[in-house]
């Protein structure tokens, strides 16, 4: 009798599971999503049919053309720092173009990223938690590592479905050939090999602005210096390439020192190039997938003529970026593509708060920033505009993770069949949220990693910080992010009820890792595939290889 | 020659001063305002003529009737907690009516209050820093003190100019007869004698909700209790009165215990009464000045049916308050008074952050709350709507202090001549800001007191925390509130240039205090002028008087 009752009780669960699994080769999601699908699968399947009809209608209205996708990802800006007139006043800055974009968009009020540049970008590109592809934050010196060739990026997915693709700006996925964007699905790419520690911190001007010590030869004393290779040197700067071809470094001459002027020029070049891309891709028959990942507002030089009330050296570049986004959106209008282009704008993680105060950017609402697993590190402003389908000036309190964009863009581009079925895809298809609005999201959780360590779990309004190694789970602090956005009042006693559920969540996650083990980070010789290496770059590769273990 | 040059250079200054002083019996302002007037006096005088013409035109359009003024002041809510959809999402609350009001209003983005209830309310009522009238935070037990009779309130000023006046809700200006609102310019007043420590903390339900210990007899053990008068007892609760008459306590019967149900009833009563006031005052020929100072969101009982995402015991009341403000604004529409009524809505100071986390309200952006002199204590959301004259959905980054409303309302009500000329009035006439918008403010500073101690000076984007007693001025931390809203990164070295200017500001302030010494706090026997004192209230007065020094 008891068994019969249980079997009966479990029947709907089995049904729901079957529905999810009934798709031809379903996408493999994490345990937590499956747990939700078991609760909502029937409803979601029915809704998906309506959504397919809606998408077909939108496409028909647009002359049978699928939407373009423009994904703008900026660097190190915290939630609230853009798109809200009142918060503009708090900070003494003006972002009128972003405020306008926000008012024309669906605003994701709980967009979670990873806590740092490389991981967030990898999560978007692969639709997977970066830990699954072996990805950690890529440091500025040579690493001989990067995004593995066998990861399938959103560019590859959309490319296979017939999209034209291009990447302009920051990349930060490693210094090996297989990791370069033109080898990861982009028809064209213009990008710096490394990141802003090289490009804006390691400049003599940043030294003179007191934001960096001891790098530039002209600003230090080397009396006791035995090791002449301690400071990174000879790094490749900006390169350009087309799919399948070799990369070519632009701008810097052999022997020339990288300066702030070069950084400014690089930023201006990318802005020019993104406008050119829109112009040329708009003329083609196929839709486009375009990534613009600016390097600003990261900047470590005091502005010459600060015009912001704030005056800080990053705040000023945030205002400049606002102007540039305005230009880009105007270019979309001008080419007639605005109505059928999905513009998704967001930051990759919280501010670089190590320069809080002087940079002009501050934590504002959530505690922490880049590198932290507190909300300040992983909550960002995110707007999605698509005049043909998205309700302007709308908000969604549903949880979204940056990896969801992978799966969602794939569906919107009719490319879902190219998402690999042999690995876990963390990205949830959130098309329902985008088309049907708030309360139609399909995620209420996030696993928060710092590199390869699980540091927190977000579920609904609760967030558990994982207990320190050796500590019993009951000692793990749980926070209510609505009541306590800065995660300063841990509920250890009062949220004990949640401990078991959080532990189940961790278990569901770990079980799936056991079943689908992590991929290995790509490895190789740095700078392969660059055809015009400067002598100093050849030298730095030689230095790097000199201390690698023999194979 | 040198002298001549100096004389010449000082001439425009003298001229500007003359202009300011040329008015018939000018209002006496603080030194810092005079310093600004010397720099801008001519421009301001010219602008004032234009403004007078504009006001005359608005009045003409309104059938020659001056505007009504409805001043809604709520208790202990921090900047950003109301009126911004995005911040609503951060906190998991909904304030749609306040968001709408904000979008129809001029939003004061730098509205400064005093750090606590009594001082902020006194500053508004008198147009003066509370220290000048001897006012400090009035504690919950008997004090025999309050707002002195010889202070001139905005109600008295507007009353003299022919306004009908009424006060509904929190008052908190003392327990002596001269301090009661119906003796300070209001035709009618319904108010609690004390404040929420009595009304919502000292209840058995608050004890059971674990928000208060050891007050209620039913919830404690009195084994070692010698002093039976340690806990405040027999306090008068809500009273009502008309001008010149005696106050009458309502609701509570002799011997009855004050409970949460009484608090709820009191709040609901005030909401009902404010609607009745609008209804009856709208029918009169004269314009009205109406104060609604709700007691919510202060509340210490867990909601029975929390419907907010946030769920906290104050967050829930903030949502209720939002609904109530919606009702009140609807009533204004219904009576046909909306277009010509200045609705000013704001909080009196930052949140009671001692209950952060559990209450559901949090510091959000600025550090600190009620009682603090950091921005979290003294920056609040403030909206002013006046369809006949104020541009909707506008913002002003200019600094405003709550005392400015006194002088501004007086001008808008054509009552400026009734502002006393024998004392310092800190409130600046900000009519220019209200009619002409941002950048037309006439204040760029605030002196920040905690009770009678000057603890900080705000000037433009800078804020100095006064050095600890004995510390040299050069050690005083200075903060840039745009770059560092939480005042966490003191600029001691890098803002040394400002030290001299801040010291000059303090000196200009102190010089004027020397010339116009502070008034003395009103004194008297508690509860005089209440005609139906309960026996326990008579007893508590007797207890209080028993330990007063003989006259």
mmCIF file of N, CA and C in Angstrom, chain A residues 352-453:
data_model
loop_
_atom_site.group_PDB
_atom_site.id
_atom_site.type_symbol
_atom_site.label_atom_id
_atom_site.label_comp_id
_atom_site.label_asym_id
_atom_site.label_seq_id
_atom_site.Cartn_x
_atom_site.Cartn_y
_atom_site.Cartn_z
ATOM 1 N N UNK A 352 36.236 47.328 -10.526
ATOM 2 C CA UNK A 352 37.558 47.042 -9.974
ATOM 3 C C UNK A 352 37.687 47.928 -8.738
ATOM 4 N N UNK A 353 37.142 47.444 -7.625
ATOM 5 C CA UNK A 353 36.953 48.337 -6.479
ATOM 6 C C UNK A 353 38.234 48.583 -5.716
ATOM 7 N N UNK A 354 39.281 47.933 -6.162
ATOM 8 C CA UNK A 354 40.584 48.185 -5.580
ATOM 9 C C UNK A 354 40.996 49.638 -5.839
ATOM 10 N N UNK A 355 40.370 50.273 -6.831
ATOM 11 C CA UNK A 355 40.646 51.679 -7.133
ATOM 12 C C UNK A 355 39.451 52.559 -6.768
ATOM 13 N N UNK A 356 38.580 52.031 -5.942
ATOM 14 C CA UNK A 356 37.402 52.801 -5.523
ATOM 15 C C UNK A 356 37.859 54.125 -4.909
ATOM 16 N N UNK A 357 37.037 55.138 -5.105
ATOM 17 C CA UNK A 357 37.405 56.448 -4.553
ATOM 18 C C UNK A 357 38.101 57.267 -5.608
ATOM 19 N N UNK A 358 39.312 56.859 -5.980
ATOM 20 C CA UNK A 358 40.035 57.646 -6.983
ATOM 21 C C UNK A 358 39.516 57.395 -8.400
ATOM 22 N N UNK A 359 39.088 56.162 -8.709
ATOM 23 C CA UNK A 359 38.645 55.865 -10.076
ATOM 24 C C UNK A 359 37.335 56.567 -10.409
ATOM 25 N N UNK A 360 36.597 56.935 -9.378
ATOM 26 C CA UNK A 360 35.296 57.568 -9.599
ATOM 27 C C UNK A 360 34.167 56.560 -9.602
ATOM 28 N N UNK A 361 34.481 55.268 -9.736
ATOM 29 C CA UNK A 361 33.448 54.235 -9.644
ATOM 30 C C UNK A 361 33.464 53.664 -8.222
ATOM 31 N N UNK A 362 32.335 53.233 -7.749
ATOM 32 C CA UNK A 362 32.248 52.744 -6.380
ATOM 33 C C UNK A 362 31.241 51.603 -6.312
ATOM 34 N N UNK A 363 31.212 50.925 -5.185
ATOM 35 C CA UNK A 363 30.375 49.723 -5.062
ATOM 36 C C UNK A 363 28.884 50.027 -5.141
ATOM 37 N N UNK A 364 28.523 51.238 -4.806
ATOM 38 C CA UNK A 364 27.162 51.741 -4.964
ATOM 39 C C UNK A 364 26.140 50.966 -4.123
ATOM 40 N N UNK A 365 25.810 49.739 -4.504
ATOM 41 C CA UNK A 365 24.737 49.027 -3.797
ATOM 42 C C UNK A 365 25.239 47.696 -3.224
ATOM 43 N N UNK A 366 25.731 46.846 -4.086
ATOM 44 C CA UNK A 366 26.161 45.523 -3.627
ATOM 45 C C UNK A 366 27.612 45.569 -3.159
ATOM 46 N N UNK A 367 27.951 44.688 -2.251
ATOM 47 C CA UNK A 367 29.300 44.686 -1.675
ATOM 48 C C UNK A 367 30.263 43.931 -2.578
ATOM 49 N N UNK A 368 31.450 44.453 -2.687
ATOM 50 C CA UNK A 368 32.495 43.801 -3.460
ATOM 51 C C UNK A 368 32.473 44.191 -4.916
ATOM 52 N N UNK A 369 33.353 43.571 -5.684
ATOM 53 C CA UNK A 369 33.459 43.874 -7.108
ATOM 54 C C UNK A 369 34.202 42.745 -7.790
ATOM 55 N N UNK A 370 34.818 43.089 -8.896
ATOM 56 C CA UNK A 370 35.602 42.120 -9.673
ATOM 57 C C UNK A 370 36.379 41.206 -8.735
ATOM 58 N N UNK A 371 36.351 39.923 -9.007
ATOM 59 C CA UNK A 371 37.032 38.850 -8.259
ATOM 60 C C UNK A 371 36.224 38.308 -7.069
ATOM 61 N N UNK A 372 35.190 39.035 -6.628
ATOM 62 C CA UNK A 372 34.416 38.594 -5.455
ATOM 63 C C UNK A 372 33.194 37.769 -5.841
ATOM 64 N N UNK A 373 32.807 36.875 -4.957
ATOM 65 C CA UNK A 373 31.567 36.129 -5.206
ATOM 66 C C UNK A 373 30.368 36.742 -4.490
ATOM 67 N N UNK A 374 30.572 37.851 -3.781
ATOM 68 C CA UNK A 374 29.431 38.605 -3.261
ATOM 69 C C UNK A 374 28.702 39.256 -4.446
ATOM 70 N N UNK A 375 27.472 39.701 -4.201
ATOM 71 C CA UNK A 375 26.658 40.233 -5.303
ATOM 72 C C UNK A 375 27.366 41.369 -6.049
ATOM 73 N N UNK A 376 28.174 42.134 -5.346
ATOM 74 C CA UNK A 376 28.915 43.222 -5.994
ATOM 75 C C UNK A 376 29.858 42.739 -7.083
ATOM 76 N N UNK A 377 30.271 41.499 -7.012
ATOM 77 C CA UNK A 377 31.150 40.953 -8.039
ATOM 78 C C UNK A 377 30.406 40.415 -9.236
ATOM 79 N N UNK A 378 29.156 39.975 -9.015
ATOM 80 C CA UNK A 378 28.479 39.161 -10.034
ATOM 81 C C UNK A 378 27.100 39.654 -10.441
ATOM 82 N N UNK A 379 26.715 40.847 -9.999
ATOM 83 C CA UNK A 379 25.435 41.428 -10.457
ATOM 84 C C UNK A 379 25.751 42.643 -11.309
ATOM 85 N N UNK A 380 25.164 42.702 -12.476
ATOM 86 C CA UNK A 380 25.453 43.811 -13.382
ATOM 87 C C UNK A 380 24.169 44.362 -14.001
ATOM 88 N N UNK A 381 24.260 45.573 -14.480
ATOM 89 C CA UNK A 381 23.198 46.134 -15.312
ATOM 90 C C UNK A 381 23.175 45.369 -16.624
ATOM 91 N N UNK A 382 22.004 45.027 -17.103
ATOM 92 C CA UNK A 382 21.884 44.304 -18.373
ATOM 93 C C UNK A 382 20.572 44.680 -19.036
ATOM 94 N N UNK A 383 20.662 45.155 -20.261
ATOM 95 C CA UNK A 383 19.481 45.600 -20.998
ATOM 96 C C UNK A 383 19.401 44.822 -22.304
ATOM 97 N N UNK A 384 18.197 44.430 -22.691
ATOM 98 C CA UNK A 384 18.026 43.797 -23.995
ATOM 99 C C UNK A 384 16.918 44.497 -24.766
ATOM 100 N N UNK A 385 17.308 45.050 -25.911
ATOM 101 C CA UNK A 385 16.356 45.783 -26.756
ATOM 102 C C UNK A 385 16.126 45.023 -28.045
ATOM 103 N N UNK A 386 14.899 44.897 -28.420
ATOM 104 C CA UNK A 386 14.552 44.267 -29.709
ATOM 105 C C UNK A 386 13.175 44.803 -30.068
ATOM 106 N N UNK A 387 13.159 45.939 -30.742
ATOM 107 C CA UNK A 387 11.882 46.628 -30.971
ATOM 108 C C UNK A 387 10.817 45.726 -31.568
ATOM 109 N N UNK A 388 11.222 44.767 -32.398
ATOM 110 C CA UNK A 388 10.247 43.892 -33.050
ATOM 111 C C UNK A 388 9.544 42.958 -32.075
ATOM 112 N N UNK A 389 10.119 42.755 -30.895
ATOM 113 C CA UNK A 389 9.554 41.710 -30.030
ATOM 114 C C UNK A 389 9.553 42.000 -28.534
ATOM 115 N N UNK A 390 10.429 42.877 -28.087
ATOM 116 C CA UNK A 390 10.547 43.094 -26.631
ATOM 117 C C UNK A 390 9.830 44.377 -26.218
ATOM 118 N N UNK A 391 9.094 44.286 -25.141
ATOM 119 C CA UNK A 391 8.366 45.439 -24.618
ATOM 120 C C UNK A 391 9.352 46.456 -24.043
ATOM 121 N N UNK A 392 9.315 47.681 -24.518
ATOM 122 C CA UNK A 392 10.265 48.659 -23.974
ATOM 123 C C UNK A 392 9.949 48.988 -22.516
ATOM 124 N N UNK A 393 10.968 49.523 -21.845
ATOM 125 C CA UNK A 393 10.817 49.990 -20.457
ATOM 126 C C UNK A 393 10.207 48.909 -19.553
ATOM 127 N N UNK A 394 10.628 47.675 -19.758
ATOM 128 C CA UNK A 394 10.131 46.593 -18.919
ATOM 129 C C UNK A 394 11.255 46.049 -18.037
ATOM 130 N N UNK A 395 10.854 45.330 -17.029
ATOM 131 C CA UNK A 395 11.794 44.825 -16.036
ATOM 132 C C UNK A 395 11.521 43.341 -15.806
ATOM 133 N N UNK A 396 12.560 42.612 -15.494
ATOM 134 C CA UNK A 396 12.368 41.217 -15.113
ATOM 135 C C UNK A 396 13.165 40.931 -13.841
ATOM 136 N N UNK A 397 12.446 40.546 -12.815
ATOM 137 C CA UNK A 397 13.098 40.182 -11.560
ATOM 138 C C UNK A 397 13.579 38.730 -11.548
ATOM 139 N N UNK A 398 13.282 37.991 -12.603
ATOM 140 C CA UNK A 398 13.716 36.596 -12.705
ATOM 141 C C UNK A 398 15.247 36.521 -12.766
ATOM 142 N N UNK A 399 15.785 35.462 -12.228
ATOM 143 C CA UNK A 399 17.243 35.270 -12.264
ATOM 144 C C UNK A 399 17.672 34.834 -13.661
ATOM 145 N N UNK A 400 18.736 35.458 -14.144
ATOM 146 C CA UNK A 400 19.337 35.090 -15.430
ATOM 147 C C UNK A 400 20.837 34.964 -15.200
ATOM 148 N N UNK A 401 21.456 33.961 -15.812
ATOM 149 C CA UNK A 401 22.913 33.865 -15.769
ATOM 150 C C UNK A 401 23.442 34.139 -17.168
ATOM 151 N N UNK A 402 24.615 34.747 -17.229
ATOM 152 C CA UNK A 402 25.168 35.151 -18.531
ATOM 153 C C UNK A 402 25.208 33.981 -19.518
ATOM 154 N N UNK A 403 25.381 32.758 -19.035
ATOM 155 C CA UNK A 403 25.416 31.594 -19.930
ATOM 156 C C UNK A 403 24.066 31.363 -20.618
ATOM 157 N N UNK A 404 22.987 31.870 -20.018
ATOM 158 C CA UNK A 404 21.656 31.718 -20.626
ATOM 159 C C UNK A 404 21.580 32.406 -21.990
ATOM 160 N N UNK A 405 22.387 33.451 -22.159
ATOM 161 C CA UNK A 405 22.347 34.166 -23.435
ATOM 162 C C UNK A 405 22.768 33.240 -24.582
ATOM 163 N N UNK A 406 23.713 32.335 -24.303
ATOM 164 C CA UNK A 406 24.173 31.372 -25.310
ATOM 165 C C UNK A 406 22.989 30.584 -25.872
ATOM 166 N N UNK A 407 22.259 29.971 -24.974
ATOM 167 C CA UNK A 407 21.159 29.092 -25.383
ATOM 168 C C UNK A 407 20.013 29.900 -25.989
ATOM 169 N N UNK A 408 19.775 31.053 -25.394
ATOM 170 C CA UNK A 408 18.678 31.905 -25.865
ATOM 171 C C UNK A 408 18.970 32.461 -27.257
ATOM 172 N N UNK A 409 20.190 32.956 -27.446
ATOM 173 C CA UNK A 409 20.565 33.469 -28.775
ATOM 174 C C UNK A 409 20.497 32.330 -29.814
ATOM 175 N N UNK A 410 20.908 31.131 -29.396
ATOM 176 C CA UNK A 410 20.861 29.992 -30.319
ATOM 177 C C UNK A 410 19.417 29.745 -30.759
ATOM 178 N N UNK A 411 18.506 29.788 -29.811
ATOM 179 C CA UNK A 411 17.099 29.569 -30.191
ATOM 180 C C UNK A 411 16.585 30.685 -31.086
ATOM 181 N N UNK A 412 16.889 31.936 -30.697
ATOM 182 C CA UNK A 412 16.383 33.074 -31.468
ATOM 183 C C UNK A 412 16.958 33.075 -32.880
ATOM 184 N N UNK A 413 18.162 32.514 -33.026
ATOM 185 C CA UNK A 413 18.792 32.427 -34.346
ATOM 186 C C UNK A 413 18.486 31.122 -35.059
ATOM 187 N N UNK A 414 17.536 30.352 -34.532
ATOM 188 C CA UNK A 414 17.165 29.043 -35.112
ATOM 189 C C UNK A 414 18.387 28.147 -35.264
ATOM 190 N N UNK A 415 19.181 28.122 -34.240
ATOM 191 C CA UNK A 415 20.444 27.379 -34.315
ATOM 192 C C UNK A 415 20.585 26.387 -33.169
ATOM 193 N N UNK A 416 19.483 26.108 -32.510
ATOM 194 C CA UNK A 416 19.544 25.280 -31.311
ATOM 195 C C UNK A 416 20.095 23.882 -31.606
ATOM 196 N N UNK A 417 19.853 23.394 -32.835
ATOM 197 C CA UNK A 417 20.344 22.049 -33.170
ATOM 198 C C UNK A 417 21.866 21.965 -33.200
ATOM 199 N N UNK A 418 22.535 23.115 -33.233
ATOM 200 C CA UNK A 418 23.998 23.084 -33.270
ATOM 201 C C UNK A 418 24.633 23.155 -31.882
ATOM 202 N N UNK A 419 23.798 23.262 -30.878
ATOM 203 C CA UNK A 419 24.314 23.198 -29.497
ATOM 204 C C UNK A 419 24.714 21.753 -29.220
ATOM 205 N N UNK A 420 25.946 21.505 -28.771
ATOM 206 C CA UNK A 420 26.391 20.116 -28.578
ATOM 207 C C UNK A 420 25.575 19.391 -27.523
ATOM 208 N N UNK A 421 25.354 18.101 -27.759
ATOM 209 C CA UNK A 421 24.541 17.272 -26.857
ATOM 210 C C UNK A 421 25.398 16.273 -26.066
ATOM 211 N N UNK A 422 26.710 16.486 -26.074
ATOM 212 C CA UNK A 422 27.590 15.537 -25.392
ATOM 213 C C UNK A 422 28.182 16.101 -24.110
ATOM 214 N N UNK A 423 27.678 17.219 -23.656
ATOM 215 C CA UNK A 423 28.256 17.891 -22.492
ATOM 216 C C UNK A 423 27.164 18.687 -21.782
ATOM 217 N N UNK A 424 27.459 19.103 -20.586
ATOM 218 C CA UNK A 424 26.475 19.905 -19.868
ATOM 219 C C UNK A 424 26.466 21.326 -20.413
ATOM 220 N N UNK A 425 25.277 21.815 -20.686
ATOM 221 C CA UNK A 425 25.068 23.213 -21.063
ATOM 222 C C UNK A 425 24.343 23.869 -19.888
ATOM 223 N N UNK A 426 25.020 24.818 -19.247
ATOM 224 C CA UNK A 426 24.396 25.483 -18.095
ATOM 225 C C UNK A 426 23.379 26.532 -18.522
ATOM 226 N N UNK A 427 23.607 27.089 -19.701
ATOM 227 C CA UNK A 427 22.723 28.151 -20.175
ATOM 228 C C UNK A 427 21.313 27.645 -20.411
ATOM 229 N N UNK A 428 20.363 28.318 -19.818
ATOM 230 C CA UNK A 428 18.956 27.969 -19.954
ATOM 231 C C UNK A 428 18.360 28.805 -21.081
ATOM 232 N N UNK A 429 17.494 28.216 -21.847
ATOM 233 C CA UNK A 429 16.780 28.970 -22.877
ATOM 234 C C UNK A 429 15.769 29.895 -22.189
ATOM 235 N N UNK A 430 16.049 31.181 -22.241
ATOM 236 C CA UNK A 430 15.179 32.153 -21.563
ATOM 237 C C UNK A 430 14.329 32.930 -22.571
ATOM 238 N N UNK A 431 14.097 32.328 -23.715
ATOM 239 C CA UNK A 431 13.273 33.008 -24.731
ATOM 240 C C UNK A 431 11.890 33.367 -24.172
ATOM 241 N N UNK A 432 11.371 32.496 -23.343
ATOM 242 C CA UNK A 432 10.055 32.768 -22.745
ATOM 243 C C UNK A 432 10.074 34.076 -21.948
ATOM 244 N N UNK A 433 11.160 34.310 -21.237
ATOM 245 C CA UNK A 433 11.277 35.533 -20.435
ATOM 246 C C UNK A 433 11.340 36.760 -21.340
ATOM 247 N N UNK A 434 12.066 36.610 -22.434
ATOM 248 C CA UNK A 434 12.274 37.742 -23.336
ATOM 249 C C UNK A 434 10.996 38.091 -24.091
ATOM 250 N N UNK A 435 10.287 37.078 -24.523
ATOM 251 C CA UNK A 435 9.069 37.345 -25.305
ATOM 252 C C UNK A 435 7.837 37.560 -24.433
ATOM 253 N N UNK A 436 7.764 36.831 -23.334
ATOM 254 C CA UNK A 436 6.552 36.899 -22.504
ATOM 255 C C UNK A 436 6.742 37.788 -21.280
ATOM 256 N N UNK A 437 7.959 38.160 -21.008
ATOM 257 C CA UNK A 437 8.218 39.096 -19.911
ATOM 258 C C UNK A 437 8.356 38.442 -18.551
ATOM 259 N N UNK A 438 8.478 39.309 -17.568
ATOM 260 C CA UNK A 438 8.703 38.925 -16.172
ATOM 261 C C UNK A 438 7.828 37.756 -15.739
ATOM 262 N N UNK A 439 8.393 36.915 -14.906
ATOM 263 C CA UNK A 439 7.738 35.733 -14.335
ATOM 264 C C UNK A 439 7.699 34.561 -15.305
ATOM 265 N N UNK A 440 8.317 34.746 -16.469
ATOM 266 C CA UNK A 440 8.417 33.644 -17.419
ATOM 267 C C UNK A 440 9.843 33.119 -17.535
ATOM 268 N N UNK A 441 10.665 33.432 -16.543
ATOM 269 C CA UNK A 441 12.031 32.916 -16.531
ATOM 270 C C UNK A 441 12.043 31.454 -16.105
ATOM 271 N N UNK A 442 13.127 30.763 -16.447
ATOM 272 C CA UNK A 442 13.210 29.321 -16.168
ATOM 273 C C UNK A 442 14.428 28.966 -15.310
ATOM 274 N N UNK A 443 14.823 29.920 -14.487
ATOM 275 C CA UNK A 443 15.966 29.680 -13.616
ATOM 276 C C UNK A 443 15.688 30.419 -12.314
ATOM 277 N N UNK A 444 15.981 29.783 -11.196
ATOM 278 C CA UNK A 444 15.868 30.501 -9.920
ATOM 279 C C UNK A 444 17.091 30.217 -9.052
ATOM 280 N N UNK A 445 18.214 29.946 -9.734
ATOM 281 C CA UNK A 445 19.426 29.544 -9.007
ATOM 282 C C UNK A 445 20.662 29.931 -9.805
ATOM 283 N N UNK A 446 21.765 30.060 -9.119
ATOM 284 C CA UNK A 446 23.074 30.218 -9.760
ATOM 285 C C UNK A 446 24.119 29.542 -8.879
ATOM 286 N N UNK A 447 25.010 28.790 -9.482
ATOM 287 C CA UNK A 447 26.189 28.282 -8.774
ATOM 288 C C UNK A 447 27.310 29.290 -8.985
ATOM 289 N N UNK A 448 27.851 29.808 -7.884
ATOM 290 C CA UNK A 448 28.834 30.886 -8.002
ATOM 291 C C UNK A 448 30.242 30.350 -7.739
ATOM 292 N N UNK A 449 31.059 30.389 -8.757
ATOM 293 C CA UNK A 449 32.445 29.941 -8.647
ATOM 294 C C UNK A 449 33.412 31.116 -8.579
ATOM 295 N N UNK A 450 34.507 30.908 -7.854
ATOM 296 C CA UNK A 450 35.693 31.741 -8.055
ATOM 297 C C UNK A 450 36.697 30.797 -8.690
ATOM 298 N N UNK A 451 37.028 31.034 -9.947
ATOM 299 C CA UNK A 451 37.833 30.077 -10.708
ATOM 300 C C UNK A 451 37.265 28.661 -10.540
ATOM 301 N N UNK A 452 38.006 27.707 -9.975
ATOM 302 C CA UNK A 452 37.474 26.343 -9.930
ATOM 303 C C UNK A 452 36.868 25.958 -8.583
ATOM 304 N N UNK A 453 36.650 26.938 -7.714
ATOM 305 C CA UNK A 453 36.089 26.645 -6.402
ATOM 306 C C UNK A 453 34.643 27.146 -6.319
#
